[in-house]
């Protein structure tokens, strides 16, 4: 029988939990799996369990709009996300798994003088970090996105220019989850799905026991990689977080012919648009302003996102929506993440990801793995410690990240 | 559908009529340290369950009021006007 017909598992079947691991990672999303992958790959740490309460990629990792970019506003943010995009560029080859990564280019539209000024500022910050990013004008926008209505005398938001970021693009999110899981599993990491952490015990400033629905375990280090649920996990060990949980929504149209091969974002119109490899137009908007843990979409979102998309792509007027969904986002006050050590010695967090966590997955995994292996905070993540909120030293990405992508 | 809120002045409206003011938290003492101020400004309980929170009737009477809402179901249990000076939510 030819090998290609044989059913092969991507990762090993679930066994019983062992009583102890060197590292326990809570959350089987892109961050948790990336941390597990880099722990074994960079540091040879194989006694690792990833605990996922549902199935891997069932949270934000499987609900995002798959956009990658690094044109952030602060030098700290731009440097960090650039390192992430560079890791993503090689990840498919490294994992021997096609992640369908397309660096098709990313356009952030500007509709006012003020927005043009902010774009120019971002382009300068980006270029100082060696990131390909520049301001372009309507002629070039039309060349890059010929199907988009760029000059519309009746537009609510006329297009004055855009921040063009050529290395930005889209990557298949499920493939990232599966590829990292397979890579981690082959390196000896255990992936436990349907395994929910219910409480933790803390003594002498350390997490000593983790109680799950499948038994109690202990760990040398514990990583909280649970995004929208981060507060609930941190509550179990008494670590306060400056985050709130909100829903972010997205939807897709039925497949249409290829029209658009760049990512279009408008912060003023609160919309981002790309066309998937299947031909669907993928549209996302803003988080809902109120906090919630309920992943249910709103009609208001569908009305707003389609109205704005139609202003840019009136030819989609008759396209039907195929599906829509919502995911949870853990929003931090300065729109930058909260990353690294906490007041509990062996408990580390990756939280405060708002709407930009997926694009950071590989660099979060790599830096958290280094933190665990060396007990030292890598320089790249030092600006993102939770301590900054006690000292009022914020890393404000408001202008570059407040719009989701 | 998201959910409905009942403004104590105007009655029941869609949530899009209102501005969200966040969970109600205790104000710090008269002369807070930088750390206490940081806790008040930035740290949130972010509960999964019933939360007392501020709302603002943006497209109506423009009054601030309080709601108790279950953040897991989005069920609104009650809405009321703030109780004035001395109460936990007092802004005086
Ligand atoms: Zn009212």
PDB file of N, CA and C in Angstrom, chain B:
ATOM      1  N   UNK B   1     -27.744  39.606  17.504  1.00  0.00           N
ATOM      2  CA  UNK B   1     -28.255  40.590  18.460  1.00  0.00           C
ATOM      3  C   UNK B   1     -27.305  40.698  19.636  1.00  0.00           C
ATOM      4  N   UNK B   2     -27.085  41.867  20.039  1.00  0.00           N
ATOM      5  CA  UNK B   2     -26.255  42.026  21.235  1.00  0.00           C
ATOM      6  C   UNK B   2     -27.170  41.986  22.470  1.00  0.00           C
ATOM      7  N   UNK B   3     -27.494  43.114  23.065  1.00  0.00           N
ATOM      8  CA  UNK B   3     -28.443  43.064  24.180  1.00  0.00           C
ATOM      9  C   UNK B   3     -29.075  44.430  24.373  1.00  0.00           C
ATOM     10  N   UNK B   4     -30.086  44.465  25.238  1.00  0.00           N
ATOM     11  CA  UNK B   4     -30.814  45.706  25.512  1.00  0.00           C
ATOM     12  C   UNK B   4     -30.446  46.207  26.904  1.00  0.00           C
ATOM     13  N   UNK B   5     -30.531  47.522  27.069  1.00  0.00           N
ATOM     14  CA  UNK B   5     -30.298  48.128  28.377  1.00  0.00           C
ATOM     15  C   UNK B   5     -31.474  49.053  28.673  1.00  0.00           C
ATOM     16  N   UNK B   6     -31.813  49.169  29.928  1.00  0.00           N
ATOM     17  CA  UNK B   6     -32.911  50.053  30.309  1.00  0.00           C
ATOM     18  C   UNK B   6     -32.350  51.287  31.006  1.00  0.00           C
ATOM     19  N   UNK B   7     -32.395  52.412  30.312  1.00  0.00           N
ATOM     20  CA  UNK B   7     -31.965  53.665  30.927  1.00  0.00           C
ATOM     21  C   UNK B   7     -32.986  54.037  32.007  1.00  0.00           C
ATOM     22  N   UNK B   8     -32.517  54.382  33.212  1.00  0.00           N
ATOM     23  CA  UNK B   8     -33.467  54.719  34.283  1.00  0.00           C
ATOM     24  C   UNK B   8     -34.366  55.905  33.921  1.00  0.00           C
ATOM     25  N   UNK B   9     -33.908  56.740  32.990  1.00  0.00           N
ATOM     26  CA  UNK B   9     -34.737  57.880  32.594  1.00  0.00           C
ATOM     27  C   UNK B   9     -35.620  57.590  31.384  1.00  0.00           C
ATOM     28  N   UNK B  10     -35.039  56.904  30.370  1.00  0.00           N
ATOM     29  CA  UNK B  10     -35.698  56.836  29.062  1.00  0.00           C
ATOM     30  C   UNK B  10     -36.373  55.495  28.769  1.00  0.00           C
ATOM     31  N   UNK B  11     -35.948  54.460  29.460  1.00  0.00           N
ATOM     32  CA  UNK B  11     -36.513  53.147  29.154  1.00  0.00           C
ATOM     33  C   UNK B  11     -35.552  52.278  28.365  1.00  0.00           C
ATOM     34  N   UNK B  12     -36.079  51.189  27.781  1.00  0.00           N
ATOM     35  CA  UNK B  12     -35.247  50.154  27.165  1.00  0.00           C
ATOM     36  C   UNK B  12     -34.825  50.546  25.757  1.00  0.00           C
ATOM     37  N   UNK B  13     -33.528  50.422  25.494  1.00  0.00           N
ATOM     38  CA  UNK B  13     -32.968  50.734  24.182  1.00  0.00           C
ATOM     39  C   UNK B  13     -31.912  49.682  23.819  1.00  0.00           C
ATOM     40  N   UNK B  14     -31.527  49.658  22.521  1.00  0.00           N
ATOM     41  CA  UNK B  14     -30.424  48.797  22.092  1.00  0.00           C
ATOM     42  C   UNK B  14     -29.106  49.269  22.701  1.00  0.00           C
ATOM     43  N   UNK B  15     -28.190  48.343  22.898  1.00  0.00           N
ATOM     44  CA  UNK B  15     -26.923  48.673  23.551  1.00  0.00           C
ATOM     45  C   UNK B  15     -26.137  49.724  22.752  1.00  0.00           C
ATOM     46  N   UNK B  16     -26.344  49.775  21.445  1.00  0.00           N
ATOM     47  CA  UNK B  16     -25.623  50.743  20.612  1.00  0.00           C
ATOM     48  C   UNK B  16     -26.017  52.195  20.933  1.00  0.00           C
ATOM     49  N   UNK B  17     -27.110  52.374  21.688  1.00  0.00           N
ATOM     50  CA  UNK B  17     -27.532  53.708  22.119  1.00  0.00           C
ATOM     51  C   UNK B  17     -26.612  54.260  23.217  1.00  0.00           C
ATOM     52  N   UNK B  18     -25.849  53.351  23.850  1.00  0.00           N
ATOM     53  CA  UNK B  18     -25.145  53.709  25.085  1.00  0.00           C
ATOM     54  C   UNK B  18     -23.629  53.658  24.928  1.00  0.00           C
ATOM     55  N   UNK B  19     -22.962  54.432  25.772  1.00  0.00           N
ATOM     56  CA  UNK B  19     -21.508  54.326  25.887  1.00  0.00           C
ATOM     57  C   UNK B  19     -21.185  53.498  27.123  1.00  0.00           C
ATOM     58  N   UNK B  20     -20.136  52.661  27.030  1.00  0.00           N
ATOM     59  CA  UNK B  20     -19.756  51.802  28.150  1.00  0.00           C
ATOM     60  C   UNK B  20     -18.679  52.497  28.971  1.00  0.00           C
ATOM     61  N   UNK B  21     -18.889  52.555  30.282  1.00  0.00           N
ATOM     62  CA  UNK B  21     -17.934  53.251  31.147  1.00  0.00           C
ATOM     63  C   UNK B  21     -17.062  52.338  31.980  1.00  0.00           C
ATOM     64  N   UNK B  22     -17.173  51.027  31.788  1.00  0.00           N
ATOM     65  CA  UNK B  22     -16.296  50.097  32.490  1.00  0.00           C
ATOM     66  C   UNK B  22     -16.817  49.701  33.861  1.00  0.00           C
ATOM     67  N   UNK B  23     -16.142  48.711  34.446  1.00  0.00           N
ATOM     68  CA  UNK B  23     -16.568  48.204  35.749  1.00  0.00           C
ATOM     69  C   UNK B  23     -16.379  49.288  36.816  1.00  0.00           C
ATOM     70  N   UNK B  24     -17.209  49.211  37.857  1.00  0.00           N
ATOM     71  CA  UNK B  24     -17.104  50.166  38.954  1.00  0.00           C
ATOM     72  C   UNK B  24     -15.986  49.720  39.889  1.00  0.00           C
ATOM     73  N   UNK B  25     -15.038  50.623  40.165  1.00  0.00           N
ATOM     74  CA  UNK B  25     -13.958  50.256  41.076  1.00  0.00           C
ATOM     75  C   UNK B  25     -13.829  51.329  42.155  1.00  0.00           C
ATOM     76  N   UNK B  26     -13.266  50.929  43.276  1.00  0.00           N
ATOM     77  CA  UNK B  26     -13.147  51.844  44.415  1.00  0.00           C
ATOM     78  C   UNK B  26     -12.097  52.905  44.123  1.00  0.00           C
ATOM     79  N   UNK B  27     -12.451  54.148  44.403  1.00  0.00           N
ATOM     80  CA  UNK B  27     -11.479  55.223  44.183  1.00  0.00           C
ATOM     81  C   UNK B  27     -10.402  55.160  45.260  1.00  0.00           C
ATOM     82  N   UNK B  28      -9.148  55.543  44.893  1.00  0.00           N
ATOM     83  CA  UNK B  28      -8.067  55.462  45.888  1.00  0.00           C
ATOM     84  C   UNK B  28      -8.225  56.535  46.976  1.00  0.00           C
ATOM     85  N   UNK B  29      -7.441  56.387  48.013  1.00  0.00           N
ATOM     86  CA  UNK B  29      -7.497  57.338  49.127  1.00  0.00           C
ATOM     87  C   UNK B  29      -7.003  58.716  48.682  1.00  0.00           C
ATOM     88  N   UNK B  30      -7.128  59.688  49.557  1.00  0.00           N
ATOM     89  CA  UNK B  30      -6.875  61.089  49.193  1.00  0.00           C
ATOM     90  C   UNK B  30      -5.507  61.313  48.538  1.00  0.00           C
ATOM     91  N   UNK B  31      -4.473  60.715  49.114  1.00  0.00           N
ATOM     92  CA  UNK B  31      -3.136  60.906  48.541  1.00  0.00           C
ATOM     93  C   UNK B  31      -2.557  59.552  48.137  1.00  0.00           C
ATOM     94  N   UNK B  32      -2.984  59.025  46.998  1.00  0.00           N
ATOM     95  CA  UNK B  32      -2.517  57.678  46.613  1.00  0.00           C
ATOM     96  C   UNK B  32      -1.047  57.701  46.187  1.00  0.00           C
ATOM     97  N   UNK B  33      -0.383  56.572  46.426  1.00  0.00           N
ATOM     98  CA  UNK B  33       0.974  56.422  45.898  1.00  0.00           C
ATOM     99  C   UNK B  33       0.858  56.179  44.400  1.00  0.00           C
ATOM    100  N   UNK B  34       1.974  56.257  43.699  1.00  0.00           N
ATOM    101  CA  UNK B  34       1.972  56.016  42.249  1.00  0.00           C
ATOM    102  C   UNK B  34       1.428  54.623  41.951  1.00  0.00           C
ATOM    103  N   UNK B  35       1.817  53.659  42.823  1.00  0.00           N
ATOM    104  CA  UNK B  35       1.365  52.287  42.617  1.00  0.00           C
ATOM    105  C   UNK B  35      -0.153  52.168  42.780  1.00  0.00           C
ATOM    106  N   UNK B  36      -0.702  52.831  43.813  1.00  0.00           N
ATOM    107  CA  UNK B  36      -2.151  52.781  44.025  1.00  0.00           C
ATOM    108  C   UNK B  36      -2.906  53.446  42.875  1.00  0.00           C
ATOM    109  N   UNK B  37      -2.314  54.519  42.383  1.00  0.00           N
ATOM    110  CA  UNK B  37      -2.937  55.223  41.271  1.00  0.00           C
ATOM    111  C   UNK B  37      -2.928  54.344  40.010  1.00  0.00           C
ATOM    112  N   UNK B  38      -1.814  53.629  39.818  1.00  0.00           N
ATOM    113  CA  UNK B  38      -1.717  52.704  38.692  1.00  0.00           C
ATOM    114  C   UNK B  38      -2.752  51.602  38.800  1.00  0.00           C
ATOM    115  N   UNK B  39      -2.930  51.080  40.017  1.00  0.00           N
ATOM    116  CA  UNK B  39      -3.939  50.041  40.227  1.00  0.00           C
ATOM    117  C   UNK B  39      -5.322  50.569  39.877  1.00  0.00           C
ATOM    118  N   UNK B  40      -5.624  51.777  40.323  1.00  0.00           N
ATOM    119  CA  UNK B  40      -6.948  52.345  40.070  1.00  0.00           C
ATOM    120  C   UNK B  40      -7.151  52.649  38.576  1.00  0.00           C
ATOM    121  N   UNK B  41      -6.130  53.211  37.960  1.00  0.00           N
ATOM    122  CA  UNK B  41      -6.262  53.608  36.557  1.00  0.00           C
ATOM    123  C   UNK B  41      -6.335  52.421  35.602  1.00  0.00           C
ATOM    124  N   UNK B  42      -5.562  51.381  35.874  1.00  0.00           N
ATOM    125  CA  UNK B  42      -5.353  50.364  34.839  1.00  0.00           C
ATOM    126  C   UNK B  42      -5.850  48.963  35.189  1.00  0.00           C
ATOM    127  N   UNK B  43      -5.767  48.555  36.459  1.00  0.00           N
ATOM    128  CA  UNK B  43      -6.058  47.158  36.770  1.00  0.00           C
ATOM    129  C   UNK B  43      -7.566  46.935  36.900  1.00  0.00           C
ATOM    130  N   UNK B  44      -8.039  45.808  36.364  1.00  0.00           N
ATOM    131  CA  UNK B  44      -9.477  45.528  36.329  1.00  0.00           C
ATOM    132  C   UNK B  44      -9.742  44.115  36.822  1.00  0.00           C
ATOM    133  N   UNK B  45     -10.903  43.955  37.485  1.00  0.00           N
ATOM    134  CA  UNK B  45     -11.259  42.591  37.916  1.00  0.00           C
ATOM    135  C   UNK B  45     -11.680  41.757  36.726  1.00  0.00           C
ATOM    136  N   UNK B  46     -12.312  42.367  35.740  1.00  0.00           N
ATOM    137  CA  UNK B  46     -12.655  41.676  34.486  1.00  0.00           C
ATOM    138  C   UNK B  46     -13.371  40.361  34.755  1.00  0.00           C
ATOM    139  N   UNK B  47     -14.399  40.396  35.601  1.00  0.00           N
ATOM    140  CA  UNK B  47     -15.021  39.163  36.065  1.00  0.00           C
ATOM    141  C   UNK B  47     -15.801  38.453  34.961  1.00  0.00           C
ATOM    142  N   UNK B  48     -15.840  37.125  35.069  1.00  0.00           N
ATOM    143  CA  UNK B  48     -16.763  36.326  34.269  1.00  0.00           C
ATOM    144  C   UNK B  48     -17.935  36.041  35.174  1.00  0.00           C
ATOM    145  N   UNK B  49     -18.978  36.837  35.086  1.00  0.00           N
ATOM    146  CA  UNK B  49     -20.101  36.729  36.004  1.00  0.00           C
ATOM    147  C   UNK B  49     -20.737  38.098  36.143  1.00  0.00           C
ATOM    148  N   UNK B  50     -21.419  38.309  37.264  1.00  0.00           N
ATOM    149  CA  UNK B  50     -22.138  39.578  37.425  1.00  0.00           C
ATOM    150  C   UNK B  50     -21.166  40.717  37.731  1.00  0.00           C
ATOM    151  N   UNK B  51     -21.300  41.779  36.980  1.00  0.00           N
ATOM    152  CA  UNK B  51     -20.406  42.926  37.104  1.00  0.00           C
ATOM    153  C   UNK B  51     -21.242  44.200  37.250  1.00  0.00           C
ATOM    154  N   UNK B  52     -20.857  45.053  38.229  1.00  0.00           N
ATOM    155  CA  UNK B  52     -21.465  46.393  38.328  1.00  0.00           C
ATOM    156  C   UNK B  52     -20.652  47.328  37.460  1.00  0.00           C
ATOM    157  N   UNK B  53     -21.328  48.055  36.596  1.00  0.00           N
ATOM    158  CA  UNK B  53     -20.580  48.818  35.586  1.00  0.00           C
ATOM    159  C   UNK B  53     -21.288  50.126  35.250  1.00  0.00           C
ATOM    160  N   UNK B  54     -20.518  51.055  34.702  1.00  0.00           N
ATOM    161  CA  UNK B  54     -21.034  52.360  34.295  1.00  0.00           C
ATOM    162  C   UNK B  54     -21.512  52.341  32.854  1.00  0.00           C
ATOM    163  N   UNK B  55     -22.639  52.995  32.603  1.00  0.00           N
ATOM    164  CA  UNK B  55     -23.097  53.227  31.234  1.00  0.00           C
ATOM    165  C   UNK B  55     -23.501  54.688  31.103  1.00  0.00           C
ATOM    166  N   UNK B  56     -23.545  55.145  29.872  1.00  0.00           N
ATOM    167  CA  UNK B  56     -23.818  56.543  29.583  1.00  0.00           C
ATOM    168  C   UNK B  56     -24.827  56.569  28.447  1.00  0.00           C
ATOM    169  N   UNK B  57     -25.946  57.249  28.618  1.00  0.00           N
ATOM    170  CA  UNK B  57     -26.953  57.233  27.552  1.00  0.00           C
ATOM    171  C   UNK B  57     -26.594  58.255  26.474  1.00  0.00           C
ATOM    172  N   UNK B  58     -25.674  57.841  25.618  1.00  0.00           N
ATOM    173  CA  UNK B  58     -25.070  58.734  24.630  1.00  0.00           C
ATOM    174  C   UNK B  58     -26.102  59.309  23.663  1.00  0.00           C
ATOM    175  N   UNK B  59     -26.992  58.459  23.143  1.00  0.00           N
ATOM    176  CA  UNK B  59     -27.957  58.922  22.138  1.00  0.00           C
ATOM    177  C   UNK B  59     -29.317  59.217  22.765  1.00  0.00           C
ATOM    178  N   UNK B  60     -29.309  59.562  24.063  1.00  0.00           N
ATOM    179  CA  UNK B  60     -30.578  59.829  24.739  1.00  0.00           C
ATOM    180  C   UNK B  60     -30.422  60.978  25.710  1.00  0.00           C
ATOM    181  N   UNK B  61     -30.709  60.686  26.990  1.00  0.00           N
ATOM    182  CA  UNK B  61     -30.730  61.758  27.991  1.00  0.00           C
ATOM    183  C   UNK B  61     -29.328  62.158  28.452  1.00  0.00           C
ATOM    184  N   UNK B  62     -28.308  61.422  28.024  1.00  0.00           N
ATOM    185  CA  UNK B  62     -26.908  61.703  28.351  1.00  0.00           C
ATOM    186  C   UNK B  62     -26.613  61.577  29.841  1.00  0.00           C
ATOM    187  N   UNK B  63     -27.402  60.792  30.535  1.00  0.00           N
ATOM    188  CA  UNK B  63     -27.133  60.562  31.957  1.00  0.00           C
ATOM    189  C   UNK B  63     -26.224  59.345  32.131  1.00  0.00           C
ATOM    190  N   UNK B  64     -25.382  59.376  33.168  1.00  0.00           N
ATOM    191  CA  UNK B  64     -24.602  58.208  33.574  1.00  0.00           C
ATOM    192  C   UNK B  64     -25.459  57.374  34.518  1.00  0.00           C
ATOM    193  N   UNK B  65     -25.418  56.058  34.337  1.00  0.00           N
ATOM    194  CA  UNK B  65     -26.138  55.192  35.267  1.00  0.00           C
ATOM    195  C   UNK B  65     -25.362  53.902  35.462  1.00  0.00           C
ATOM    196  N   UNK B  66     -25.878  53.054  36.346  1.00  0.00           N
ATOM    197  CA  UNK B  66     -25.182  51.818  36.719  1.00  0.00           C
ATOM    198  C   UNK B  66     -26.005  50.619  36.263  1.00  0.00           C
ATOM    199  N   UNK B  67     -25.333  49.613  35.769  1.00  0.00           N
ATOM    200  CA  UNK B  67     -26.018  48.369  35.428  1.00  0.00           C
ATOM    201  C   UNK B  67     -25.322  47.211  36.132  1.00  0.00           C
ATOM    202  N   UNK B  68     -26.087  46.175  36.409  1.00  0.00           N
ATOM    203  CA  UNK B  68     -25.503  44.904  36.832  1.00  0.00           C
ATOM    204  C   UNK B  68     -25.774  43.913  35.714  1.00  0.00           C
ATOM    205  N   UNK B  69     -24.681  43.395  35.147  1.00  0.00           N
ATOM    206  CA  UNK B  69     -24.802  42.556  33.964  1.00  0.00           C
ATOM    207  C   UNK B  69     -23.960  41.313  34.165  1.00  0.00           C
ATOM    208  N   UNK B  70     -24.459  40.182  33.701  1.00  0.00           N
ATOM    209  CA  UNK B  70     -23.672  38.946  33.721  1.00  0.00           C
ATOM    210  C   UNK B  70     -22.830  38.917  32.448  1.00  0.00           C
ATOM    211  N   UNK B  71     -21.505  38.993  32.588  1.00  0.00           N
ATOM    212  CA  UNK B  71     -20.641  39.087  31.406  1.00  0.00           C
ATOM    213  C   UNK B  71     -20.527  37.761  30.652  1.00  0.00           C
ATOM    214  N   UNK B  72     -21.031  36.686  31.256  1.00  0.00           N
ATOM    215  CA  UNK B  72     -20.986  35.389  30.563  1.00  0.00           C
ATOM    216  C   UNK B  72     -22.193  35.227  29.630  1.00  0.00           C
ATOM    217  N   UNK B  73     -23.331  35.801  30.053  1.00  0.00           N
ATOM    218  CA  UNK B  73     -24.548  35.657  29.243  1.00  0.00           C
ATOM    219  C   UNK B  73     -25.002  36.976  28.625  1.00  0.00           C
ATOM    220  N   UNK B  74     -24.448  38.104  29.099  1.00  0.00           N
ATOM    221  CA  UNK B  74     -24.876  39.460  28.746  1.00  0.00           C
ATOM    222  C   UNK B  74     -26.287  39.786  29.248  1.00  0.00           C
ATOM    223  N   UNK B  75     -26.788  38.991  30.181  1.00  0.00           N
ATOM    224  CA  UNK B  75     -28.088  39.308  30.773  1.00  0.00           C
ATOM    225  C   UNK B  75     -27.940  40.494  31.725  1.00  0.00           C
ATOM    226  N   UNK B  76     -28.801  41.509  31.535  1.00  0.00           N
ATOM    227  CA  UNK B  76     -28.762  42.689  32.402  1.00  0.00           C
ATOM    228  C   UNK B  76     -29.732  42.479  33.557  1.00  0.00           C
ATOM    229  N   UNK B  77     -29.201  42.471  34.780  1.00  0.00           N
ATOM    230  CA  UNK B  77     -30.024  42.146  35.945  1.00  0.00           C
ATOM    231  C   UNK B  77     -30.750  43.364  36.483  1.00  0.00           C
ATOM    232  N   UNK B  78     -30.084  44.513  36.457  1.00  0.00           N
ATOM    233  CA  UNK B  78     -30.755  45.741  36.891  1.00  0.00           C
ATOM    234  C   UNK B  78     -30.000  46.945  36.376  1.00  0.00           C
ATOM    235  N   UNK B  79     -30.697  48.080  36.295  1.00  0.00           N
ATOM    236  CA  UNK B  79     -30.043  49.364  36.036  1.00  0.00           C
ATOM    237  C   UNK B  79     -30.600  50.362  37.043  1.00  0.00           C
ATOM    238  N   UNK B  80     -29.756  51.300  37.456  1.00  0.00           N
ATOM    239  CA  UNK B  80     -30.194  52.286  38.450  1.00  0.00           C
ATOM    240  C   UNK B  80     -29.304  53.521  38.360  1.00  0.00           C
ATOM    241  N   UNK B  81     -29.803  54.619  38.864  1.00  0.00           N
ATOM    242  CA  UNK B  81     -29.002  55.842  38.923  1.00  0.00           C
ATOM    243  C   UNK B  81     -28.036  55.747  40.106  1.00  0.00           C
ATOM    244  N   UNK B  82     -26.855  56.348  40.002  1.00  0.00           N
ATOM    245  CA  UNK B  82     -25.914  56.280  41.127  1.00  0.00           C
ATOM    246  C   UNK B  82     -26.514  56.905  42.380  1.00  0.00           C
ATOM    247  N   UNK B  83     -26.042  56.406  43.540  1.00  0.00           N
ATOM    248  CA  UNK B  83     -26.711  56.744  44.792  1.00  0.00           C
ATOM    249  C   UNK B  83     -26.210  58.030  45.454  1.00  0.00           C
ATOM    250  N   UNK B  84     -25.311  58.742  44.815  1.00  0.00           N
ATOM    251  CA  UNK B  84     -24.918  60.043  45.352  1.00  0.00           C
ATOM    252  C   UNK B  84     -23.741  59.988  46.307  1.00  0.00           C
ATOM    253  N   UNK B  85     -23.404  61.110  46.945  1.00  0.00           N
ATOM    254  CA  UNK B  85     -22.179  61.228  47.738  1.00  0.00           C
ATOM    255  C   UNK B  85     -22.091  60.163  48.830  1.00  0.00           C
ATOM    256  N   UNK B  86     -20.890  59.637  49.017  1.00  0.00           N
ATOM    257  CA  UNK B  86     -20.690  58.646  50.061  1.00  0.00           C
ATOM    258  C   UNK B  86     -20.848  57.222  49.601  1.00  0.00           C
ATOM    259  N   UNK B  87     -21.571  56.986  48.497  1.00  0.00           N
ATOM    260  CA  UNK B  87     -21.740  55.618  48.013  1.00  0.00           C
ATOM    261  C   UNK B  87     -20.470  55.181  47.281  1.00  0.00           C
ATOM    262  N   UNK B  88     -20.278  53.854  47.097  1.00  0.00           N
ATOM    263  CA  UNK B  88     -19.030  53.377  46.481  1.00  0.00           C
ATOM    264  C   UNK B  88     -18.801  53.972  45.094  1.00  0.00           C
ATOM    265  N   UNK B  89     -19.894  54.233  44.371  1.00  0.00           N
ATOM    266  CA  UNK B  89     -19.711  54.731  43.012  1.00  0.00           C
ATOM    267  C   UNK B  89     -19.735  56.264  42.949  1.00  0.00           C
ATOM    268  N   UNK B  90     -19.699  56.883  44.106  1.00  0.00           N
ATOM    269  CA  UNK B  90     -19.756  58.336  44.140  1.00  0.00           C
ATOM    270  C   UNK B  90     -18.566  58.950  43.415  1.00  0.00           C
ATOM    271  N   UNK B  91     -18.825  59.979  42.644  1.00  0.00           N
ATOM    272  CA  UNK B  91     -17.729  60.670  41.964  1.00  0.00           C
ATOM    273  C   UNK B  91     -17.502  62.033  42.615  1.00  0.00           C
ATOM    274  N   UNK B  92     -18.194  62.292  43.706  1.00  0.00           N
ATOM    275  CA  UNK B  92     -18.080  63.610  44.354  1.00  0.00           C
ATOM    276  C   UNK B  92     -16.775  63.707  45.143  1.00  0.00           C
TER     277      UNK B  92
END
